[in-house]
Short mmCIF file of C-alpha atoms in Angstrom, two decimals:
data_model
loop_
_atom_site.label_atom_id
_atom_site.label_comp_id
_atom_site.label_asym_id
_atom_site.label_seq_id
_atom_site.Cartn_x
_atom_site.Cartn_y
_atom_site.Cartn_z
CA UNK V 237 46.35 28.80 131.61
CA UNK V 238 48.51 30.99 133.82
CA UNK V 239 48.48 30.67 137.60
CA UNK V 240 47.85 34.01 139.26
CA UNK V 241 48.95 34.47 142.86
CA UNK V 242 46.74 36.67 145.05
CA UNK V 243 48.70 37.59 148.16
CA UNK V 244 47.18 39.57 150.98
CA UNK V 245 43.89 41.34 150.48
CA UNK V 246 42.23 44.18 148.62
CA UNK V 247 43.11 47.79 149.36
CA UNK V 248 40.22 48.69 151.63
CA UNK V 249 37.57 50.96 150.10
CA UNK V 250 38.87 50.83 146.53
CA UNK V 251 35.67 49.44 145.05
CA UNK V 252 36.91 49.72 141.47
CA UNK V 253 39.68 47.22 142.26
CA UNK V 254 37.58 44.30 143.50
CA UNK V 255 37.36 41.28 141.16
CA UNK V 256 35.22 38.17 140.92
CA UNK V 257 37.97 35.61 140.58
CA UNK V 258 35.50 32.80 139.93
CA UNK V 259 34.20 34.72 136.90
CA UNK V 260 37.73 35.61 135.76
CA UNK V 261 38.82 31.94 136.07
CA UNK V 262 35.81 30.78 134.02
CA UNK V 263 36.35 33.42 131.30
CA UNK V 264 40.17 33.33 131.01
CA UNK V 265 40.83 29.75 132.12
CA UNK V 266 43.48 30.79 134.64
CA UNK V 267 43.91 29.51 138.19
CA UNK V 268 44.03 31.79 141.22
CA UNK V 269 46.28 30.77 144.08
CA UNK V 270 45.23 32.57 147.28
CA UNK V 271 48.24 33.16 149.48
CA UNK V 272 49.18 34.88 152.74
CA UNK V 273 52.21 37.08 153.38
CA UNK V 274 53.36 34.58 156.01
CA UNK V 275 54.52 32.25 153.24
CA UNK V 276 56.68 34.99 151.74
CA UNK V 277 57.99 35.99 155.18
CA UNK V 278 59.10 32.38 155.81
CA UNK V 279 61.00 32.32 152.49
CA UNK V 280 62.50 35.75 153.32
CA UNK V 281 63.80 34.35 156.64
CA UNK V 282 65.21 31.25 154.93
CA UNK V 283 67.10 33.11 152.14
CA UNK V 284 70.78 32.16 152.23
CA UNK V 285 73.80 34.43 152.09
CA UNK V 286 75.04 33.13 148.69
CA UNK V 287 71.65 33.69 146.98
CA UNK V 288 71.39 37.18 148.52
CA UNK V 289 74.90 38.10 147.32
CA UNK V 290 74.14 36.86 143.78
CA UNK V 291 70.90 38.85 143.76
CA UNK V 292 72.74 42.04 144.80
CA UNK V 293 75.08 41.50 141.84
CA UNK V 294 72.02 41.05 139.62
CA UNK V 295 70.58 44.34 140.95
CA UNK V 296 73.79 46.19 140.03
CA UNK V 297 73.69 44.81 136.46
CA UNK V 298 70.00 45.22 135.87
CA UNK V 299 69.06 48.47 137.67
CA UNK V 300 70.51 51.96 137.63
CA UNK V 301 71.06 51.86 141.39
CA UNK V 302 71.03 55.28 143.04
CA UNK V 303 73.89 56.10 145.43
CA UNK V 304 71.16 57.24 147.83
CA UNK V 305 70.07 53.59 148.40
CA UNK V 306 71.14 52.44 151.87
CA UNK V 307 73.20 49.23 152.04
CA UNK V 308 70.66 47.69 154.47
CA UNK V 309 67.81 48.44 152.03
CA UNK V 310 69.71 46.79 149.17
CA UNK V 311 70.46 43.77 151.37
CA UNK V 312 66.83 43.39 152.45
CA UNK V 313 65.58 44.01 148.88
CA UNK V 314 67.91 41.27 147.60
CA UNK V 315 66.72 38.92 150.38
CA UNK V 316 63.11 39.72 149.46
CA UNK V 317 63.81 39.17 145.76
CA UNK V 318 65.26 35.74 146.54
CA UNK V 319 62.14 34.92 148.55
CA UNK V 320 59.88 36.13 145.71
CA UNK V 321 61.71 33.95 143.17
CA UNK V 322 61.20 30.95 145.42
CA UNK V 323 57.55 31.81 146.01
CA UNK V 324 56.93 32.07 142.25
CA UNK V 325 58.76 28.79 141.60
CA UNK V 326 57.07 26.92 144.50
CA UNK V 327 53.59 27.98 143.36
CA UNK V 328 54.31 27.93 139.59
CA UNK V 329 52.95 31.47 139.21
CA UNK V 330 52.75 33.39 135.96
CA UNK V 331 51.48 36.61 137.62
CA UNK V 332 50.96 38.03 141.11
CA UNK V 333 48.64 40.64 142.62
CA UNK V 334 49.29 41.70 146.20
CA UNK V 335 48.51 44.13 148.97
CA UNK V 336 49.44 44.12 152.65
CA UNK V 337 48.85 46.47 155.52
CA UNK V 338 50.86 45.61 158.59
CA UNK V 339 49.94 46.22 162.17
CA UNK V 340 53.33 47.68 163.09
CA UNK V 341 55.17 44.33 163.00
CA UNK V 342 58.70 45.37 162.07
CA UNK V 343 59.62 41.89 160.76
CA UNK V 344 56.80 42.01 158.20
CA UNK V 345 57.47 45.68 157.45
CA UNK V 346 61.03 44.71 156.48
CA UNK V 347 59.57 42.37 153.85
CA UNK V 348 56.78 44.66 152.62
CA UNK V 349 58.97 47.76 152.24
CA UNK V 350 61.54 45.88 150.13
CA UNK V 351 59.23 44.13 147.63
CA UNK V 352 59.50 46.46 144.63
CA UNK V 353 62.97 45.59 143.22
CA UNK V 354 62.23 41.86 143.25
CA UNK V 355 58.79 42.44 141.79
CA UNK V 356 60.29 44.63 139.06
CA UNK V 357 62.68 41.79 138.18
CA UNK V 358 59.74 39.36 138.03
CA UNK V 359 57.76 41.73 135.81
CA UNK V 360 60.79 41.96 133.52
CA UNK V 361 60.86 38.13 133.37
CA UNK V 362 57.26 37.98 132.05
CA UNK V 363 55.78 37.39 135.49
CA UNK V 364 53.85 40.66 135.99
CA UNK V 365 53.16 41.92 139.48
CA UNK V 366 50.55 44.53 140.46
CA UNK V 367 50.06 46.13 143.84
CA UNK V 368 46.83 47.13 145.57
CA UNK V 369 45.65 43.57 144.78
CA UNK V 370 44.80 44.74 141.24
CA UNK V 371 43.85 41.35 139.83
CA UNK V 372 42.21 42.76 136.67
CA UNK V 373 45.27 44.92 136.08
CA UNK V 374 47.75 42.05 136.49
CA UNK V 375 45.74 40.02 133.94
CA UNK V 376 45.93 42.95 131.51
CA UNK V 377 49.67 43.19 132.19
CA UNK V 378 50.04 39.47 131.45
CA UNK V 379 48.12 39.82 128.18
CA UNK V 380 50.25 42.80 127.14
CA UNK V 381 53.36 40.85 128.07
CA UNK V 382 52.27 37.88 125.95
CA UNK V 383 51.94 40.27 123.00
CA UNK V 384 55.51 41.44 123.69
CA UNK V 385 54.30 44.95 124.49
CA UNK V 386 55.19 45.05 128.18
CA UNK V 387 52.85 46.33 130.78
CA UNK V 388 53.16 48.22 134.02
CA UNK V 389 50.76 49.20 136.79
CA UNK V 390 50.44 52.99 136.49
CA UNK V 391 48.07 55.77 137.32
CA UNK V 392 47.40 59.11 135.68
CA UNK V 393 49.11 61.89 137.64
CA UNK V 394 48.62 65.04 135.65
CA UNK V 395 48.12 66.59 132.23
CA UNK V 396 50.28 69.49 131.10
CA UNK V 397 48.16 71.12 128.40
CA UNK V 398 50.85 73.70 127.53
CA UNK V 399 53.45 71.02 126.77
CA UNK V 400 50.83 68.53 125.54
CA UNK V 401 52.11 65.91 127.97
CA UNK V 402 50.40 63.28 130.05
CA UNK V 403 52.32 62.05 133.12
CA UNK V 404 51.76 58.61 134.56
CA UNK V 405 53.47 56.91 137.43
CA UNK V 406 53.30 54.60 140.39
CA UNK V 407 55.53 53.44 143.20
CA UNK V 408 55.18 49.78 142.29
CA UNK V 409 56.98 47.29 140.05
CA UNK V 410 58.18 48.62 136.70
CA UNK V 411 58.42 46.85 133.34
CA UNK V 412 61.88 47.08 131.79
CA UNK V 413 60.40 46.59 128.31
CA UNK V 414 58.76 50.02 128.38
CA UNK V 415 61.56 51.85 130.21
CA UNK V 416 64.01 54.14 128.56
CA UNK V 417 67.34 52.67 129.61
CA UNK V 418 67.81 50.79 132.84
CA UNK V 419 65.04 50.94 135.46
CA UNK V 420 66.08 53.24 138.28
CA UNK V 421 66.34 51.84 141.79
CA UNK V 422 65.90 54.75 144.16
CA UNK V 423 64.80 55.10 147.77
CA UNK V 424 61.20 56.21 148.29
CA UNK V 425 61.09 58.44 151.35
CA UNK V 426 57.95 58.85 153.42
CA UNK V 427 56.82 62.45 153.77
#
């Protein structure tokens, strides 16, 4: 009976990601709320100073914040997290799948490039979030979360046969329930 937000659109060309939300709704009984990034941008612009300050305090308690994080990035991430909380509350969402490609609009880029900390907090609050508009994945994350097992959007990176290790990762929201210690908040440079 969860409400799943779908914000933006599919990652173009990733045919394995596409979902039939009518079929998923009929099988799982959930509701899909189709949303645009403009709604989040409006809430981002409306975030007040007090809520942003409280969210920055929450970041410092909840994350292992790297000293490399720029103050502006933390400020915008906190603003975005406040907006995400309000978006979730306004739409009564229990999960969210998203993807957005901007056209060089710096106002929207400010929102899109600061989503991950707020989405990680949501995922830690049993409101899983998956990027690349991975609707099937966010449903799996929700199911894992309902079992108390946590769930995070990850991809296989490499196998080290000598050490018998499998490395997974992703630059999206993390789940604190499967982290060792606090979730790290670090800048993600573009190479």
